Coordinates of C-alpha atoms and ligand atoms in Angstrom, one line a residue:
M27 CA 76.5 63.7 93.3
T28 CA 76.6 66.6 95.7
T29 CA 79.0 66.3 98.7
R30 CA 78.2 68.1 101.9
H31 CA 81.2 69.7 103.7
E32 CA 80.9 70.3 107.4
H33 CA 82.8 72.8 109.6
W34 CA 86.2 71.7 110.9
I35 CA 86.2 72.3 114.7
D36 CA 88.4 70.9 117.4
G37 CA 90.2 68.5 115.0
R38 CA 87.0 66.9 113.5
S39 CA 84.2 67.6 111.1
Q40 CA 81.1 69.1 112.8
P41 CA 77.7 69.7 111.2
P42 CA 76.2 73.2 111.2
A43 CA 74.2 74.1 114.4
S44 CA 71.4 75.4 112.2
G45 CA 71.2 72.3 110.0
A46 CA 71.4 74.6 107.0
W47 CA 73.6 74.3 104.0
M48 CA 74.9 76.7 101.3
P49 CA 75.0 75.6 97.6
T50 CA 77.9 76.4 95.3
L51 CA 78.3 76.7 91.6
D52 CA 81.1 75.7 89.1
P53 CA 81.6 79.0 87.3
A54 CA 83.1 77.3 84.3
T55 CA 79.8 75.5 83.5
R56 CA 77.2 77.1 85.8
E57 CA 76.5 73.6 87.1
P58 CA 75.8 73.1 90.8
G59 CA 78.7 72.2 93.0
D60 CA 79.1 70.9 96.6
D61 CA 77.2 72.2 99.6
F62 CA 78.8 73.8 102.6
A63 CA 77.7 74.2 106.2
A64 CA 75.9 77.5 106.7
G65 CA 77.6 78.6 109.9
G66 CA 76.4 81.2 112.3
P67 CA 77.0 82.5 115.8
A68 CA 76.6 79.0 117.5
D69 CA 79.2 77.4 115.2
V70 CA 81.6 80.4 115.7
S71 CA 81.2 80.0 119.5
R72 CA 82.1 76.3 119.3
A73 CA 85.2 77.1 117.2
V74 CA 86.4 80.0 119.4
A75 CA 85.9 77.8 122.5
A76 CA 88.1 75.1 121.0
S77 CA 90.7 77.6 120.0
D78 CA 90.7 79.2 123.4
V79 CA 91.4 75.8 125.0
A80 CA 94.1 74.9 122.5
W81 CA 96.3 78.0 122.0
R82 CA 98.1 78.0 125.4
G83 CA 99.5 74.5 124.9
W84 CA 100.5 75.3 121.3
A85 CA 102.1 78.6 122.4
A86 CA 104.1 76.8 125.1
R87 CA 105.9 74.7 122.5
S88 CA 109.3 76.0 121.4
P89 CA 109.5 77.8 118.0
A90 CA 111.5 74.7 116.7
E91 CA 108.6 72.4 117.7
R92 CA 106.0 74.6 116.1
G93 CA 108.2 75.0 113.1
A94 CA 108.5 71.2 112.7
V95 CA 104.6 71.0 112.6
L96 CA 104.5 73.8 110.0
H97 CA 107.0 71.9 107.9
A98 CA 104.9 68.8 108.2
I99 CA 101.8 70.8 107.0
A100 CA 103.8 72.1 104.0
D101 CA 104.8 68.5 103.2
A102 CA 101.1 67.5 103.5
I103 CA 100.0 70.3 101.1
E104 CA 102.7 69.3 98.7
T105 CA 101.7 65.6 98.8
D106 CA 98.0 66.4 98.3
T107 CA 98.4 69.0 95.6
D108 CA 96.2 67.2 93.2
T109 CA 93.2 67.1 95.7
L110 CA 93.6 70.7 96.6
M111 CA 93.8 71.7 92.9
R112 CA 90.6 69.6 92.2
L113 CA 88.7 71.2 95.1
E114 CA 89.8 74.7 94.2
R115 CA 89.0 74.2 90.5
A116 CA 85.5 72.9 91.2
C117 CA 84.3 76.2 92.7
T118 CA 86.5 78.7 90.8
G119 CA 87.0 77.2 87.3
K120 CA 90.7 78.2 87.5
V121 CA 93.1 76.8 84.9
P122 CA 95.8 74.3 85.9
A123 CA 98.8 76.6 85.8
Q124 CA 97.1 79.1 88.1
L125 CA 96.0 76.3 90.5
R126 CA 99.5 74.9 90.7
L127 CA 101.0 78.3 91.3
E128 CA 98.6 79.0 94.2
V129 CA 99.2 75.6 95.9
D130 CA 103.0 76.0 95.5
M131 CA 102.7 79.4 97.2
S132 CA 100.7 77.9 100.0
V133 CA 103.5 75.4 100.6
A134 CA 106.0 78.3 100.5
Y135 CA 104.1 80.2 103.3
F136 CA 104.3 77.3 105.7
R137 CA 108.0 76.5 104.8
Y138 CA 109.0 80.1 105.2
Y139 CA 107.4 80.7 108.6
A140 CA 108.4 77.2 109.8
G141 CA 112.0 78.4 109.3
V142 CA 112.0 82.0 110.3
V143 CA 110.1 81.6 113.5
R144 CA 113.2 79.9 114.9
A145 CA 115.3 83.0 114.3
A146 CA 112.9 85.9 114.3
G147 CA 109.8 87.0 116.3
Q148 CA 112.0 86.9 119.4
G149 CA 112.6 89.5 122.1
S150 CA 115.8 91.1 123.2
V151 CA 117.7 92.1 126.3
I152 CA 117.6 95.8 127.2
E153 CA 120.7 96.9 129.1
Q154 CA 119.9 99.1 132.1
G155 CA 123.0 98.7 134.1
A156 CA 124.1 96.4 136.9
G157 CA 121.5 94.9 139.2
V158 CA 118.7 94.9 136.6
H159 CA 117.6 92.3 134.1
T160 CA 115.2 93.6 131.5
Y161 CA 114.0 91.8 128.4
T162 CA 111.2 91.7 125.8
R163 CA 109.3 88.8 124.5
Y164 CA 106.7 88.4 121.7
E165 CA 103.6 86.6 122.9
P166 CA 100.7 85.4 120.8
Y167 CA 97.3 87.1 121.0
G168 CA 95.5 83.8 121.7
V169 CA 92.6 83.3 119.3
V170 CA 92.9 85.0 115.9
G171 CA 90.0 85.3 113.4
V172 CA 91.0 85.1 109.8
I173 CA 88.5 86.1 107.1
T174 CA 89.4 85.5 103.5
P175 CA 88.0 86.1 100.0
W176 CA 87.3 83.9 97.0
N177 CA 90.0 85.0 94.5
L178 CA 93.0 83.0 95.8
P179 CA 91.3 81.0 98.5
L180 CA 93.9 78.5 99.8
N181 CA 96.8 80.9 99.1
Q182 CA 95.3 83.8 101.0
A183 CA 94.3 81.6 103.9
C184 CA 97.9 80.2 104.2
R185 CA 99.3 83.7 103.9
S186 CA 97.7 84.6 107.2
L187 CA 97.5 81.2 108.9
A188 CA 101.2 80.3 108.6
P189 CA 102.6 83.4 110.5
A190 CA 99.7 83.4 113.0
L191 CA 100.2 79.7 113.9
A192 CA 104.0 80.1 113.8
M193 CA 103.8 82.7 116.6
G194 CA 101.7 80.3 118.8
N195 CA 98.2 81.6 118.1
A196 CA 95.1 79.4 117.5
V197 CA 93.0 80.4 114.5
V198 CA 89.4 80.4 113.5
A199 CA 89.3 80.8 109.7
K200 CA 86.2 81.9 107.8
P201 CA 86.8 81.4 104.1
S202 CA 84.6 82.9 101.4
E203 CA 81.2 81.2 101.1
F204 CA 81.9 80.5 97.4
T205 CA 85.3 78.8 97.9
S206 CA 85.5 77.1 101.3
A207 CA 86.6 73.6 100.2
S208 CA 90.4 74.1 100.1
T209 CA 90.6 75.8 103.5
L210 CA 88.6 73.0 105.0
H211 CA 90.8 70.4 103.4
L212 CA 93.9 72.3 104.6
A213 CA 92.7 72.1 108.2
R214 CA 92.2 68.3 107.8
L215 CA 95.7 68.0 106.4
A216 CA 97.1 70.1 109.2
S217 CA 95.5 67.8 111.8
R218 CA 97.0 64.8 110.2
A219 CA 100.4 66.5 110.1
G220 CA 100.3 66.9 113.9
L221 CA 98.7 70.3 114.5
P222 CA 96.9 69.8 117.9
D223 CA 93.1 69.8 117.9
G224 CA 91.5 73.2 118.2
V225 CA 94.6 75.1 117.0
L226 CA 93.1 75.6 113.5
N227 CA 89.3 75.6 113.1
V228 CA 87.3 76.4 110.0
V229 CA 83.8 77.7 110.1
T230 CA 82.1 78.2 106.8
G231 CA 79.2 80.5 106.1
T232 CA 78.3 83.9 104.7
G233 CA 79.8 87.2 105.7
P234 CA 76.7 88.5 107.5
Q235 CA 76.1 85.1 109.3
A236 CA 79.5 83.6 110.1
G237 CA 81.9 86.5 109.4
E238 CA 80.1 89.1 111.6
A239 CA 79.8 86.6 114.4
L240 CA 83.5 85.9 114.3
A241 CA 84.4 89.6 114.3
A242 CA 82.0 90.2 117.2
H243 CA 83.0 87.2 119.4
P244 CA 84.6 88.4 122.6
G245 CA 87.0 85.4 122.6
V246 CA 88.7 86.6 119.4
R247 CA 91.7 88.8 120.3
R248 CA 92.9 89.8 116.8
L249 CA 91.5 89.8 113.3
A250 CA 93.0 89.5 109.8
F251 CA 90.8 90.3 106.9
T252 CA 91.4 90.1 103.1
G253 CA 88.6 91.3 100.9
S254 CA 86.7 94.3 99.7
V255 CA 86.9 97.9 100.9
A256 CA 83.2 97.8 101.9
T257 CA 83.6 94.8 104.2
G258 CA 87.0 96.2 105.5
R259 CA 85.3 99.4 106.4
Y260 CA 82.6 97.5 108.3
L261 CA 85.2 95.4 110.2
A262 CA 87.3 98.4 111.0
G263 CA 84.2 99.8 112.8
V264 CA 83.7 96.6 114.7
A265 CA 87.4 96.3 115.6
G266 CA 87.4 100.0 116.6
G267 CA 84.5 99.5 119.0
R268 CA 86.2 96.4 120.5
L269 CA 89.7 98.0 120.4
L270 CA 90.8 94.9 118.5
P271 CA 94.0 94.9 116.3
L272 CA 93.1 94.3 112.7
T273 CA 95.0 93.7 109.4
L274 CA 93.1 94.9 106.3
E275 CA 94.2 93.7 102.9
L276 CA 91.8 95.4 100.6
G277 CA 91.4 96.3 96.9
G278 CA 93.5 98.0 94.3
R279 CA 93.6 99.6 90.9
S280 CA 97.3 99.4 90.5
P281 CA 99.4 101.2 87.8
I282 CA 102.1 99.8 85.5
M283 CA 104.2 102.6 84.2
V284 CA 106.2 102.0 81.0
F285 CA 108.8 104.5 79.6
A286 CA 110.0 104.6 76.0
D287 CA 113.5 103.3 77.1
A288 CA 112.0 100.2 78.8
D289 CA 112.5 96.6 77.5
L290 CA 109.1 96.8 75.8
E291 CA 108.9 93.0 75.1
R292 CA 109.1 92.3 78.9
A293 CA 106.7 95.2 79.7
V294 CA 104.2 93.8 77.2
T295 CA 104.4 90.4 78.8
A296 CA 103.9 91.9 82.2
A297 CA 100.9 93.9 81.1
V298 CA 99.2 90.9 79.5
A299 CA 100.0 88.7 82.5
A300 CA 98.2 91.3 84.8
L301 CA 95.1 90.9 82.8
A302 CA 95.3 87.1 82.3
A303 CA 96.5 85.9 85.7
N304 CA 93.5 84.6 87.5
V305 CA 91.5 86.5 84.8
G306 CA 92.3 89.8 86.5
Q307 CA 90.7 88.7 89.8
V308 CA 93.8 89.7 91.8
C309 CA 94.0 92.6 94.2
S310 CA 97.5 93.5 93.1
A311 CA 96.8 93.2 89.3
T312 CA 98.6 96.1 87.5
T313 CA 95.8 96.7 84.9
R314 CA 96.1 100.5 84.7
L315 CA 98.8 100.9 82.0
L316 CA 100.5 104.3 81.9
V317 CA 102.7 104.5 78.7
E318 CA 105.0 107.2 77.5
E319 CA 103.3 108.8 74.5
S320 CA 106.1 108.0 71.9
V321 CA 105.6 104.2 72.4
H322 CA 101.9 104.1 73.4
D323 CA 100.5 102.9 70.1
E324 CA 103.2 100.3 69.6
M325 CA 102.6 99.0 73.1
V326 CA 98.9 98.8 72.5
D327 CA 99.3 96.9 69.2
R328 CA 101.6 94.4 70.8
I329 CA 99.4 93.9 73.8
V330 CA 96.3 93.4 71.7
A331 CA 98.0 90.8 69.5
A332 CA 99.0 88.9 72.6
V333 CA 95.6 89.3 74.3
E334 CA 93.8 88.0 71.3
R335 CA 95.8 84.7 71.5
L336 CA 94.5 84.0 75.0
R337 CA 92.1 81.0 75.1
P338 CA 89.2 80.7 77.6
G339 CA 89.5 77.6 79.7
V340 CA 93.2 77.1 78.7
D341 CA 94.9 80.4 79.5
F342 CA 92.4 81.9 81.8
G343 CA 89.3 80.9 83.7
P344 CA 85.8 82.3 84.3
L345 CA 84.8 85.0 86.8
I346 CA 83.7 83.7 90.1
T347 CA 80.0 84.4 90.5
E348 CA 77.1 85.6 88.5
A349 CA 77.1 88.8 90.4
Q350 CA 80.8 89.5 89.7
Y351 CA 80.2 88.6 86.0
R352 CA 77.3 91.0 85.7
R353 CA 79.2 93.7 87.5
V354 CA 82.2 93.4 85.0
L355 CA 79.8 93.3 82.0
D356 CA 78.0 96.4 83.3
L357 CA 81.4 98.3 83.6
L358 CA 82.2 97.2 80.0
A359 CA 78.8 98.3 78.8
G360 CA 79.4 101.7 80.3
Q361 CA 82.6 102.2 78.4
P362 CA 82.1 101.8 74.6
G363 CA 85.0 101.4 72.2
P364 CA 87.5 98.8 73.4
V365 CA 90.3 98.0 71.0
T366 CA 89.7 94.3 71.7
G367 CA 87.2 92.2 73.7
G368 CA 84.5 94.1 75.6
G369 CA 81.8 91.5 76.4
P370 CA 80.9 87.9 77.1
Y371 CA 81.4 84.8 74.9
T372 CA 78.3 84.1 73.0
D373 CA 79.2 80.7 71.5
G374 CA 81.4 77.7 72.2
P375 CA 82.0 76.1 75.6
A376 CA 83.0 79.5 77.2
A377 CA 79.4 80.7 76.7
R378 CA 78.2 78.2 79.2
G379 CA 80.4 79.6 81.9
L380 CA 81.1 83.0 83.4
Y381 CA 83.8 83.9 80.9
V382 CA 84.5 87.5 79.8
R383 CA 86.6 88.4 76.8
P384 CA 90.0 89.8 77.6
T385 CA 89.5 93.5 77.0
V386 CA 91.8 96.5 76.3
Y387 CA 90.7 100.1 76.3
A388 CA 93.2 102.6 74.9
R389 CA 93.6 106.3 75.9
V390 CA 90.8 106.3 78.5
E391 CA 90.1 109.4 80.5
P392 CA 91.6 109.2 84.0
T393 CA 88.2 110.1 85.4
A394 CA 86.4 107.2 83.6
R395 CA 84.8 104.6 85.9
I396 CA 86.7 101.9 84.1
A397 CA 90.0 103.6 85.0
R398 CA 89.2 104.3 88.6
E399 CA 87.2 101.4 90.0
E400 CA 88.7 98.0 90.9
V401 CA 87.4 95.9 88.0
F402 CA 88.4 92.4 89.2
G403 CA 88.2 91.0 85.6
P404 CA 90.3 90.7 82.4
V405 CA 90.3 94.5 81.6
L406 CA 93.3 96.6 80.9
V407 CA 93.1 100.4 80.3
T408 CA 95.9 102.6 78.9
L409 CA 96.6 106.2 79.7
P410 CA 99.4 108.0 77.8
F411 CA 101.9 110.3 79.6
R412 CA 104.5 112.8 78.3
D413 CA 107.0 112.9 81.2
E414 CA 107.9 111.5 84.5
A415 CA 105.9 114.1 86.5
E416 CA 102.8 113.3 84.6
A417 CA 103.4 109.6 85.0
L418 CA 103.7 110.0 88.7
A419 CA 100.6 112.2 88.9
L420 CA 98.5 109.6 87.0
A421 CA 99.9 106.7 89.1
D422 CA 98.9 108.4 92.3
D423 CA 95.5 109.6 91.0
S424 CA 93.7 106.8 92.7
D425 CA 91.9 106.0 96.0
Y426 CA 94.0 102.9 96.2
G427 CA 97.7 102.3 96.9
L428 CA 98.4 98.5 96.9
V429 CA 101.1 97.9 94.2
A430 CA 102.8 99.7 91.3
A431 CA 105.2 98.6 88.6
V432 CA 107.7 100.7 86.8
W433 CA 109.5 99.7 83.5
S434 CA 112.4 101.9 82.4
G435 CA 115.9 101.4 81.0
D436 CA 117.0 104.1 83.5
L437 CA 117.2 102.2 86.8
A438 CA 117.8 105.5 88.7
R439 CA 114.5 106.8 87.4
G440 CA 112.8 103.5 88.3
L441 CA 114.0 103.8 91.9
R442 CA 113.3 107.5 92.1
L443 CA 109.7 106.9 91.1
A444 CA 109.5 103.8 93.5
E445 CA 110.3 106.2 96.4
R446 CA 107.6 108.6 95.4
I447 CA 104.7 106.4 94.4
E448 CA 102.1 106.0 97.1
A449 CA 101.8 102.2 97.2
G450 CA 102.8 99.4 99.6
Q451 CA 105.1 97.7 97.1
V452 CA 106.7 98.8 93.9
A453 CA 108.3 96.4 91.3
V454 CA 110.9 98.0 89.1
N455 CA 111.6 96.1 85.8
G456 CA 109.8 93.0 87.0
G457 CA 111.4 92.8 90.5
P458 CA 109.8 89.8 92.2
L459 CA 107.3 90.1 95.0
T460 CA 107.4 86.8 96.9
V461 CA 106.7 85.3 100.3
E462 CA 109.7 87.1 101.7
T463 CA 108.5 90.6 100.7
P464 CA 106.0 92.4 103.0
F465 CA 102.7 93.0 101.4
G466 CA 100.0 95.5 102.2
G467 CA 98.3 98.7 101.3
Y468 CA 98.5 102.5 101.4
R469 CA 95.4 104.6 101.4
R470 CA 92.1 102.6 100.9
S471 CA 94.1 99.4 100.1
G472 CA 94.3 98.8 103.8
Y473 CA 96.7 98.6 106.7
G474 CA 98.9 96.1 108.4
R475 CA 101.3 93.8 106.6
E476 CA 101.1 90.2 105.4
K477 CA 104.2 88.1 104.2
G478 CA 107.8 88.5 105.1
L479 CA 109.1 88.9 108.6
A480 CA 106.7 91.9 109.1
A481 CA 103.8 89.5 109.3
L482 CA 105.3 87.6 112.2
Y483 CA 105.1 90.7 114.3
E484 CA 101.5 91.4 113.3
Y485 CA 100.5 88.2 115.0
A486 CA 102.3 88.8 118.3
Q487 CA 102.2 91.4 121.1
L488 CA 105.4 92.6 122.7
K489 CA 105.8 92.3 126.5
T490 CA 108.6 93.9 128.5
V491 CA 109.8 92.2 131.7
S492 CA 112.1 94.0 134.0
A493 CA 113.6 92.5 137.2
A494 CA 115.5 94.2 139.9
L495 CA 118.2 91.8 140.9
R496 CA 119.0 93.3 144.3
Ligands
LIG700 P1 84.2 90.5 100.4 O1 84.6 91.6 101.3 O2 82.9 90.5 99.9 O3 84.4 89.1 101.2 C1 85.6 88.7 101.8 C2 85.3 87.8 103.0 O4 84.6 88.6 103.9 C3 84.4 86.6 102.7 O5 84.8 85.6 103.5 C4 83.0 87.1 103.1 O6 82.2 86.1 103.5 C5 83.4 88.0 104.3 N1 82.4 89.0 104.7 C6 81.6 89.7 103.8 N2 80.8 90.5 104.6 C7 81.2 90.4 105.9 C8 80.8 91.0 107.1 N3 79.8 91.9 107.1 N4 81.4 90.7 108.2 C9 82.4 89.8 108.2 N5 82.9 89.1 107.1 C10 82.2 89.4 105.9 O7 85.3 90.4 99.3 P2 85.3 89.4 98.1 O8 84.4 89.9 97.0 O9 85.2 88.0 98.6 O10 86.8 89.5 97.6 C11 87.2 90.4 96.6 C12 87.9 91.6 97.2 O11 89.0 91.2 98.0 C13 88.4 92.6 96.2 O12 88.1 93.9 96.5 C14 89.9 92.4 96.3 O13 90.7 93.5 95.9 C15 90.1 92.0 97.7 N6 91.4 91.3 97.9 C16 92.4 91.9 98.5 C17 93.6 91.2 98.7 C18 94.8 91.9 99.3 O14 95.7 91.1 99.8 N7 94.9 93.2 99.5 C19 93.8 89.9 98.2 C20 92.7 89.4 97.5 C21 91.5 90.1 97.4

């Protein structure tokens, strides 16, 4: 039976002002899923009004008090992991290991910002000599709009919500129309955990209806967006017109660079994981494999053997929507000659859902569409290189600059390249990128930073107070 999910506004469920609902689909089976409130300007206005009332009281609490509520939210997510995994699975088809990872990371965001807000995000005293007392303080913006995509729905919402709430803002969140359930449930859990009414509101709806209304609402004082370059460009225009600060976390086509002296076993595992994790629907997926010529063919053989062991529905899930599925299949059709994969499943249970065969193309032209565009599917391409200079040129031959990985037995070379590659974060020999490490793009991958201490300062504005004492 289909369940209807209302908005979450001012600490309670509220029906859509229009009375309209949006259907969803289980991409693992193509069967209909739950319905969600089709929000628009009237719903957004209600949510912004609730936030506008709520944020001052929330901001007036001490960092320790806000941190305690954030810890309670982390506890609530942890306790309700199974429900969140079930809701997320129903509209994404993700496999259990991926779902658990995303819920665990969501907990980590709240725990991290619950702790650090007590020690960071604070102002300082500026010495100007006797008779003067000057200091700075970080203050919240007030109402922050957070617009998130469908690929890691709960996880990406928490990535922005935790630092924004920690700094004393209220948030109106607009999740993807395909994957709203987990963000709605999070807001319910946050309420039960002690977050005051109106501090976190969730309005569901499409981008043009609910997203545009949120970005345009005069009560919204800051925006955080995670999603496509096209929407990011539109929102940058809106924010520019309104002189609104904005974080843009956009797309990528990230390189993984492997030298002959690398630990090839680990590099193969990393390359396969980039293709398999969330079936390649990850903005930071390093699916452009640059390999030193002398080990290229060996790497490809080992990767293909590992990729062919991946099982649909067990090791990886489906693509998210029919449109995304068609787009990836169209890209594959335009590039003949994969060494493995290259199309949909035509029999077995995977044929019912939006599953694409894990695909590897070897020795593609750097100018090929498949090598340049963000695929957002299980597709790895390889490009051989002869030396460090060529590797660097290939890595940076991209419109994007989100993430890069370097594998080499020569750590100095790894760090030398890390300094030169134009990307927001570089992992050398599998260095971890976690909640503590700032995350964001160079070039068309966006601007502003999420994660780490850097994100706290994104969600606050700095005020200077100077007092003459005589
Ligand atoms: P999308 O831009 O289509 O949608 C993202 C969100 O924006 C959704 O909530 C959508 O409803 C909303 N939206 C769409 N049009 C809008 C408009 N005109 N005004 C306001 N809101 C609007 O992106 P998507 O297809 O959902 O997500 C995939 C993209 O997200 C990929 O390009 C991926 O690289 C990117 N992404 C980036 C990161 C990162 O951290 N850099 C993380 C995940 C995904």
